[in-house]
């Protein structure tokens, strides 16, 4: 049967076209990694790449039987350079798939180009709500979260703790704005009030004046979104200003993920909400953590998990199209039907292509974000504005 189909295919195609069609399905797959390798999010980009590579290594250097070739671009978390960077990967390097990125502003530029060109894109971190909202497309997927998800789940947690008056503080860009919006939606629905929204431009870390404002406002609690190098500095400055002892600090879990070595005692006891924790203690997560630690001599974090799962999603899609990435509808159908066996716990992909996943409440104990419990079970992003 297989020979018959191949004979028919051979009759229909010239020898050159036939060999290139076969090569498309069986040859190397070119993966374009567009991630930050410098700046405040550099460690996040490296962890995502490590996670992605780990999945490939665990499968003999292949994804669904195809060898993988990587092309890398440092996007510097700079939205102004994003369109040029992504066009280089697509037009100069001819990548088959784009994996990127960390920063929401850069990811929105990537999503626009991916949508316009039909290039397959898997976002392994950036939470920009628009990517799986108004910009959603059959060829765009996310292995991480929407900014709304940890924000909304945090709002429910902080309300349940009995806090009534909250000040928020974050970077003024899509991720910060959307995280705070999600928080506010849930917190105010439960009767709380966000009394002040403080922000500073990304990636500034001059927090002093804002911390003075928080001390003067005397809220019941503070909610924050910071990540990477900025999160390290914020947690240290919050403690140094004497606020940690008087005003409880909450955050989406990026505040303390991949940062605990640098934050030390200043992070101890902080409670945050995220789709991963260091002590899930499941067989799947323990195996992943051991494999990651052995390979990279580092402890994994949420970013490593998201990179690993981006590779898993690509493998699932490739399997569904038998290696032929031109079959976009079939690729999407395979990913939409899958249950991804993630170290964070199994998750599915929504119609808008965002993970439907549990949100965990975690507490910093020593060098770990230990699991306190499930803050929100199977939380689905509302995908506002997605028409697909
Ligand atoms: C973002 O820009 O979407 C983002 C950056 C770092 C951590 C989480 C989200």
Short mmCIF file of C-alpha atoms and ligand atoms in Angstrom, two decimals:
data_model
loop_
_atom_site.label_atom_id
_atom_site.label_comp_id
_atom_site.label_asym_id
_atom_site.label_seq_id
_atom_site.Cartn_x
_atom_site.Cartn_y
_atom_site.Cartn_z
CA UNK A 1 0.00 0.00 0.00
CA UNK A 2 2.80 2.32 1.02
CA UNK A 3 4.74 1.44 -2.17
CA UNK A 4 1.62 2.06 -4.26
CA UNK A 5 1.15 5.52 -2.72
CA UNK A 6 4.81 6.34 -3.26
CA UNK A 7 4.59 5.20 -6.89
CA UNK A 8 1.60 7.46 -7.45
CA UNK A 9 3.44 10.33 -5.77
CA UNK A 10 6.52 9.69 -7.89
CA UNK A 11 4.43 9.71 -11.06
CA UNK A 12 2.89 13.03 -10.07
CA UNK A 13 6.13 14.76 -9.13
CA UNK A 14 9.35 15.38 -11.05
CA UNK A 15 12.41 13.59 -9.54
CA UNK A 16 13.65 16.90 -8.13
CA UNK A 17 10.29 17.81 -6.57
CA UNK A 18 9.92 14.29 -5.19
CA UNK A 19 13.28 14.31 -3.44
CA UNK A 20 12.64 17.76 -2.00
CA UNK A 21 9.15 16.71 -0.77
CA UNK A 22 10.63 13.65 0.94
CA UNK A 23 13.46 15.74 2.39
CA UNK A 24 10.89 18.13 3.83
CA UNK A 25 9.33 15.35 5.85
CA UNK A 26 12.45 13.41 6.80
CA UNK A 27 15.38 15.83 6.62
CA UNK A 28 16.63 18.10 9.35
CA UNK A 29 14.16 20.39 11.01
CA UNK A 30 15.47 23.93 11.41
CA UNK A 31 14.45 25.50 14.71
CA UNK A 32 14.86 29.27 15.10
CA UNK A 33 15.39 30.21 18.75
CA UNK A 34 14.61 33.88 19.28
CA UNK A 35 15.31 34.49 22.96
CA UNK A 36 17.02 37.02 25.23
CA UNK A 37 20.64 36.01 25.88
CA UNK A 38 21.62 39.40 27.31
CA UNK A 39 19.91 41.83 29.71
CA UNK A 40 17.57 41.32 32.65
CA UNK A 41 15.93 38.22 31.06
CA UNK A 42 19.15 36.49 29.89
CA UNK A 43 18.89 33.65 32.44
CA UNK A 44 15.29 33.03 31.34
CA UNK A 45 16.31 32.67 27.69
CA UNK A 46 19.09 30.23 28.58
CA UNK A 47 16.78 28.10 30.72
CA UNK A 48 14.21 27.90 27.90
CA UNK A 49 16.88 26.82 25.42
CA UNK A 50 18.20 24.21 27.90
CA UNK A 51 14.71 22.83 28.44
CA UNK A 52 14.04 22.59 24.70
CA UNK A 53 17.39 20.92 24.06
CA UNK A 54 16.84 18.47 26.91
CA UNK A 55 13.71 17.07 25.28
CA UNK A 56 15.57 16.75 21.96
CA UNK A 57 18.54 15.03 23.68
CA UNK A 58 16.22 12.59 25.44
CA UNK A 59 15.07 11.57 21.94
CA UNK A 60 18.51 10.95 20.47
CA UNK A 61 18.94 14.48 19.11
CA UNK A 62 15.71 14.20 17.09
CA UNK A 63 12.11 15.37 17.07
CA UNK A 64 9.78 12.73 15.70
CA UNK A 65 12.70 11.09 13.93
CA UNK A 66 14.03 14.29 12.34
CA UNK A 67 17.41 15.70 13.33
CA UNK A 68 17.27 19.19 14.73
CA UNK A 69 19.38 22.12 13.63
CA UNK A 70 19.28 25.28 15.76
CA UNK A 71 19.69 28.88 14.64
CA UNK A 72 19.82 31.45 17.45
CA UNK A 73 19.11 35.17 17.72
CA UNK A 74 19.55 37.27 20.86
CA UNK A 75 16.41 39.44 20.89
CA UNK A 76 17.74 41.52 23.84
CA UNK A 77 14.12 41.84 25.07
CA UNK A 78 13.94 44.83 22.73
CA UNK A 79 10.61 45.23 20.90
CA UNK A 80 12.15 47.82 18.55
CA UNK A 81 14.46 45.15 17.06
CA UNK A 82 11.92 42.32 17.10
CA UNK A 83 10.50 42.54 13.57
CA UNK A 84 13.98 42.64 11.97
CA UNK A 85 15.15 39.76 14.14
CA UNK A 86 12.23 37.50 13.33
CA UNK A 87 12.43 38.34 9.62
CA UNK A 88 16.10 37.31 9.62
CA UNK A 89 15.17 33.90 10.99
CA UNK A 90 12.39 33.42 8.47
CA UNK A 91 13.90 34.94 5.31
CA UNK A 92 17.67 34.57 5.75
CA UNK A 93 17.82 31.36 7.75
CA UNK A 94 14.69 29.68 6.37
CA UNK A 95 13.68 28.20 9.71
CA UNK A 96 10.84 25.68 9.81
CA UNK A 97 9.62 26.81 13.22
CA UNK A 98 10.13 29.79 15.51
CA UNK A 99 10.56 29.32 19.25
CA UNK A 100 10.34 32.60 21.15
CA UNK A 101 10.27 34.56 23.28
CA UNK A 102 10.35 35.84 26.88
CA UNK A 103 9.26 39.51 26.64
CA UNK A 104 5.60 40.19 25.82
CA UNK A 105 6.33 43.20 23.58
CA UNK A 106 8.83 41.21 21.51
CA UNK A 107 6.43 38.25 21.34
CA UNK A 108 3.64 40.42 19.92
CA UNK A 109 5.95 41.54 17.08
CA UNK A 110 6.89 37.89 16.46
CA UNK A 111 3.24 36.85 16.44
CA UNK A 112 2.39 39.52 13.88
CA UNK A 113 5.10 38.32 11.49
CA UNK A 114 4.23 34.66 12.14
CA UNK A 115 0.58 35.38 11.38
CA UNK A 116 1.40 37.35 8.20
CA UNK A 117 3.81 34.72 6.86
CA UNK A 118 2.11 31.56 8.17
CA UNK A 119 5.33 30.51 9.96
CA UNK A 120 4.82 28.09 12.83
CA UNK A 121 5.46 29.85 16.17
CA UNK A 122 5.58 28.35 19.67
CA UNK A 123 5.88 30.92 22.46
CA UNK A 124 7.80 29.38 25.38
CA UNK A 125 7.26 32.17 27.90
CA UNK A 126 5.87 35.61 26.98
CA UNK A 127 2.38 35.90 28.44
CA UNK A 128 1.02 38.72 26.21
CA UNK A 129 -2.73 38.13 26.37
CA UNK A 130 -3.07 39.26 22.74
CA UNK A 131 -1.01 36.31 21.41
CA UNK A 132 -3.83 33.91 22.26
CA UNK A 133 -6.43 36.70 22.14
CA UNK A 134 -6.94 39.06 19.17
CA UNK A 135 -3.75 37.80 17.45
CA UNK A 136 -4.58 34.10 17.79
CA UNK A 137 -3.96 32.03 14.67
CA UNK A 138 -3.88 28.37 13.61
CA UNK A 139 -0.05 28.48 13.40
CA UNK A 140 0.60 30.21 16.76
CA UNK A 141 0.88 28.24 20.03
CA UNK A 142 2.02 28.90 23.58
CA UNK A 143 3.63 26.40 25.97
CA UNK A 144 3.67 28.77 28.95
CA UNK A 145 0.75 30.91 30.23
CA UNK A 146 -1.17 34.10 29.52
CA UNK A 147 -0.38 37.07 31.76
CA UNK A 148 -4.01 36.95 32.89
CA UNK A 149 -3.64 33.42 34.33
CA UNK A 150 -1.22 33.86 37.29
CA UNK A 151 -2.56 37.40 37.82
CA UNK A 152 -6.16 36.22 38.14
CA UNK A 153 -5.28 33.24 40.36
CA UNK A 154 -3.19 35.56 42.59
CA UNK A 155 -6.18 37.92 42.98
CA UNK A 156 -8.27 35.04 44.30
CA UNK A 157 -5.52 33.95 46.71
CA UNK A 158 -4.90 37.43 48.14
CA UNK A 159 -8.66 37.99 48.61
CA UNK A 160 -9.01 34.63 50.41
CA UNK A 161 -6.23 35.68 52.79
CA UNK A 162 -8.58 38.45 53.92
CA UNK A 163 -6.67 41.43 52.53
CA UNK A 164 -8.88 44.34 51.48
CA UNK A 165 -6.60 47.17 50.30
CA UNK A 166 -3.78 46.36 47.88
CA UNK A 167 -1.12 48.40 46.08
CA UNK A 168 0.26 46.93 42.85
CA UNK A 169 3.74 47.58 41.49
CA UNK A 170 5.21 46.43 38.19
CA UNK A 171 7.03 47.33 34.98
CA UNK A 172 4.95 49.46 32.60
CA UNK A 173 4.60 47.15 29.61
CA UNK A 174 2.16 44.47 28.44
CA UNK A 175 3.22 41.78 30.93
CA UNK A 176 3.05 44.06 33.97
CA UNK A 177 -0.18 45.77 32.90
CA UNK A 178 -1.93 42.49 32.10
CA UNK A 179 -0.74 40.70 35.22
CA UNK A 180 -2.13 43.57 37.35
CA UNK A 181 -5.36 43.63 35.31
CA UNK A 182 -5.91 39.90 35.90
CA UNK A 183 -5.13 40.34 39.61
CA UNK A 184 -7.53 43.28 39.92
CA UNK A 185 -10.33 41.46 38.10
CA UNK A 186 -10.34 38.57 40.58
CA UNK A 187 -9.45 40.61 43.70
CA UNK A 188 -12.14 43.25 43.21
CA UNK A 189 -14.73 40.59 42.24
CA UNK A 190 -14.10 39.16 45.71
CA UNK A 191 -14.65 42.51 47.43
CA UNK A 192 -11.06 43.83 47.60
CA UNK A 193 -9.86 47.19 46.28
CA UNK A 194 -6.66 48.04 44.40
CA UNK A 195 -5.99 51.44 45.94
CA UNK A 196 -2.89 52.40 43.93
CA UNK A 197 -1.19 51.08 40.78
CA UNK A 198 2.53 51.90 40.72
CA UNK A 199 4.85 51.26 37.80
CA UNK A 200 8.19 52.11 36.25
CA UNK A 201 9.45 51.62 32.69
CA UNK A 202 10.92 48.21 31.69
CA UNK A 203 13.67 47.27 32.60
CA UNK A 204 14.35 50.01 35.19
CA UNK A 205 15.11 48.95 38.76
CA UNK A 206 15.13 52.30 40.58
CA UNK A 207 12.44 51.26 43.06
CA UNK A 208 13.20 53.64 45.95
CA UNK A 209 10.59 56.35 45.34
CA UNK A 210 7.88 53.74 44.73
CA UNK A 211 8.77 51.87 47.93
CA UNK A 212 8.49 55.14 49.86
CA UNK A 213 5.03 55.61 48.33
CA UNK A 214 4.00 52.08 49.43
CA UNK A 215 5.19 52.76 52.99
CA UNK A 216 3.15 55.99 53.08
CA UNK A 217 0.00 54.35 51.61
CA UNK A 218 0.07 51.49 54.17
CA UNK A 219 -1.96 48.93 52.19
CA UNK A 220 -2.86 45.49 53.64
CA UNK A 221 -0.67 43.84 51.00
CA UNK A 222 1.31 44.44 47.80
CA UNK A 223 0.93 42.52 44.52
CA UNK A 224 3.73 42.58 42.00
CA UNK A 225 4.96 41.33 38.65
CA UNK A 226 8.73 41.36 38.15
CA UNK A 227 10.98 38.66 36.68
CA UNK A 228 14.65 37.84 36.13
CA UNK A 229 17.25 40.37 37.28
CA UNK A 230 14.56 42.96 38.10
CA UNK A 231 12.80 40.50 40.44
CA UNK A 232 16.05 39.87 42.30
CA UNK A 233 16.58 43.59 42.90
CA UNK A 234 12.94 44.25 43.84
CA UNK A 235 12.79 41.52 46.50
CA UNK A 236 16.08 42.73 48.00
CA UNK A 237 15.04 46.39 47.98
CA UNK A 238 11.61 45.58 49.48
CA UNK A 239 13.30 43.85 52.40
CA UNK A 240 15.98 46.55 52.76
CA UNK A 241 13.25 49.22 52.97
CA UNK A 242 11.83 47.36 55.99
CA UNK A 243 8.57 46.60 54.19
CA UNK A 244 8.83 42.80 54.27
CA UNK A 245 8.16 42.83 58.02
CA UNK A 246 5.12 45.10 57.82
CA UNK A 247 3.31 44.68 54.47
CA UNK A 248 2.92 41.17 52.99
CA UNK A 249 4.31 40.92 49.45
CA UNK A 250 2.62 38.65 46.87
CA UNK A 251 3.41 38.15 43.23
CA UNK A 252 3.00 36.04 40.17
CA UNK A 253 5.62 33.33 40.70
CA UNK A 254 8.16 34.90 38.34
CA UNK A 255 9.13 37.03 41.34
CA UNK A 256 10.92 34.07 42.93
CA UNK A 257 11.50 31.60 40.06
CA UNK A 258 15.10 31.09 38.96
CA UNK A 259 16.08 33.90 41.35
CA UNK A 260 16.37 32.36 44.81
CA UNK A 261 20.17 31.93 44.87
CA UNK A 262 20.54 35.67 44.32
CA UNK A 263 17.67 36.76 46.59
CA UNK A 264 18.79 34.64 49.57
CA UNK A 265 17.06 35.30 52.90
CA UNK A 266 15.18 38.31 51.53
CA UNK A 267 12.86 35.93 49.62
CA UNK A 268 12.27 33.54 52.53
CA UNK A 269 8.55 32.99 53.21
CA UNK A 270 7.26 34.88 50.14
CA UNK A 271 4.08 33.41 48.67
CA UNK A 272 3.50 33.48 44.92
CA UNK A 273 1.25 31.84 42.34
CA UNK A 274 2.45 30.04 39.21
CA UNK A 275 1.90 26.98 37.02
CA UNK A 276 5.01 25.27 38.45
CA UNK A 277 6.58 24.65 41.86
CA UNK A 278 9.92 23.12 42.84
CA UNK A 279 8.49 20.40 45.05
CA UNK A 280 5.62 18.90 43.07
CA UNK A 281 7.19 15.54 43.86
CA UNK A 282 5.52 13.67 41.00
CA UNK A 283 7.34 10.89 39.18
CA UNK A 284 7.29 12.96 35.96
CA UNK A 285 8.70 16.10 37.59
CA UNK A 286 11.31 14.23 39.65
CA UNK A 287 12.62 12.53 36.49
CA UNK A 288 12.70 15.84 34.62
CA UNK A 289 14.50 17.63 37.46
CA UNK A 290 17.11 14.89 37.75
CA UNK A 291 17.71 14.76 34.00
CA UNK A 292 18.00 18.59 33.80
CA UNK A 293 20.34 18.79 36.80
CA UNK A 294 22.59 16.03 35.43
CA UNK A 295 22.76 17.57 31.96
CA UNK A 296 23.24 21.24 32.80
CA UNK A 297 24.58 21.11 36.40
CA UNK A 298 21.76 23.52 37.30
CA UNK A 299 18.38 23.28 38.96
CA UNK A 300 15.46 23.73 36.54
CA UNK A 301 12.87 26.47 36.91
CA UNK A 302 9.55 27.34 35.26
CA UNK A 303 11.34 28.67 32.16
CA UNK A 304 13.16 25.35 31.64
CA UNK A 305 9.82 23.54 31.92
CA UNK A 306 8.21 25.83 29.33
CA UNK A 307 11.13 25.27 26.90
CA UNK A 308 10.88 21.51 27.41
CA UNK A 309 7.13 21.63 26.77
CA UNK A 310 7.57 23.75 23.63
CA UNK A 311 9.65 20.86 22.25
CA UNK A 312 7.00 18.37 23.40
CA UNK A 313 4.27 20.34 21.62
CA UNK A 314 6.34 20.51 18.45
CA UNK A 315 6.91 16.74 18.62
CA UNK A 316 3.18 16.08 19.07
CA UNK A 317 2.34 18.28 16.08
CA UNK A 318 5.06 16.72 13.92
CA UNK A 319 3.73 13.27 14.73
CA UNK A 320 0.22 14.36 13.71
CA UNK A 321 1.44 15.49 10.26
CA UNK A 322 4.02 12.70 9.81
CA UNK A 323 6.77 15.31 9.67
CA UNK A 324 5.10 17.51 7.03
CA UNK A 325 4.89 20.97 8.56
CA UNK A 326 3.07 22.37 5.54
CA UNK A 327 -0.09 20.64 6.86
CA UNK A 328 -0.98 23.47 9.22
CA UNK A 329 -4.58 22.52 10.01
CA UNK A 330 -3.59 18.92 10.81
CA UNK A 331 -0.66 20.14 12.95
CA UNK A 332 -3.04 22.36 14.96
CA UNK A 333 -5.59 19.55 15.31
CA UNK A 334 -2.92 17.20 16.70
CA UNK A 335 -1.74 19.73 19.31
CA UNK A 336 -5.32 20.67 20.25
CA UNK A 337 -6.17 17.00 20.82
CA UNK A 338 -3.07 16.27 22.90
CA UNK A 339 -2.53 16.03 26.62
CA UNK A 340 1.00 17.33 27.19
CA UNK A 341 2.84 15.23 29.76
CA UNK A 342 4.54 18.20 31.38
CA UNK A 343 6.74 18.25 34.49
CA UNK A 344 4.24 20.88 35.80
CA UNK A 345 1.46 18.26 35.53
CA UNK A 346 -0.46 17.23 32.41
CA UNK A 347 -2.13 20.05 30.49
CA UNK A 348 -4.24 20.53 27.39
CA UNK A 349 -4.22 23.34 24.83
CA UNK A 350 -7.26 25.59 24.47
CA UNK A 351 -8.91 26.39 21.12
CA UNK A 352 -6.93 29.67 21.22
CA UNK A 353 -3.73 27.57 21.74
CA UNK A 354 -2.90 28.52 25.34
CA UNK A 355 -2.31 25.93 28.12
CA UNK A 356 -5.30 25.01 30.29
CA UNK A 357 -3.48 24.34 33.54
CA UNK A 358 -3.41 24.27 37.32
CA UNK A 359 -2.09 27.33 39.16
CA UNK A 360 -0.12 26.52 42.30
CA UNK A 361 0.29 28.56 45.47
CA UNK A 362 3.96 28.29 46.47
CA UNK A 363 6.01 29.49 49.43
CA UNK A 364 9.73 30.14 49.45
CA UNK A 365 11.52 27.82 51.86
CA UNK A 366 15.32 28.01 51.53
CA UNK A 367 16.20 27.64 47.85
CA UNK A 368 12.82 26.26 46.75
CA UNK A 369 9.37 27.47 45.77
CA UNK A 370 7.63 24.76 47.77
CA UNK A 371 4.09 23.68 46.96
CA UNK A 372 1.39 24.95 49.33
CA UNK A 373 -1.59 23.81 47.26
CA UNK A 374 -3.58 24.31 44.06
CA UNK A 375 -4.76 27.91 43.83
CA UNK A 376 -6.86 27.38 40.72
CA UNK A 377 -7.64 24.06 39.03
CA UNK A 378 -7.46 23.84 35.22
CA UNK A 379 -7.50 27.61 34.75
CA UNK A 380 -8.42 28.59 31.18
CA UNK A 381 -7.49 32.00 29.77
CA UNK A 382 -10.68 33.75 28.57
CA UNK A 383 -9.01 34.35 25.15
CA UNK A 384 -10.84 37.66 24.77
CA UNK A 385 -10.88 38.78 21.15
CA UNK A 386 -9.69 35.47 19.66
CA UNK A 387 -11.65 34.57 16.55
CA UNK A 388 -10.52 31.20 15.29
C1 LIG B 1 6.56 38.69 29.71
O1 LIG B 1 7.09 39.73 29.23
O2 LIG B 1 5.51 38.25 29.25
C2 LIG B 1 7.23 37.95 30.82
C3 LIG B 1 8.57 38.13 31.05
C4 LIG B 1 9.18 37.41 32.07
C5 LIG B 1 8.45 36.52 32.84
C6 LIG B 1 7.10 36.36 32.60
C7 LIG B 1 6.48 37.09 31.58
#
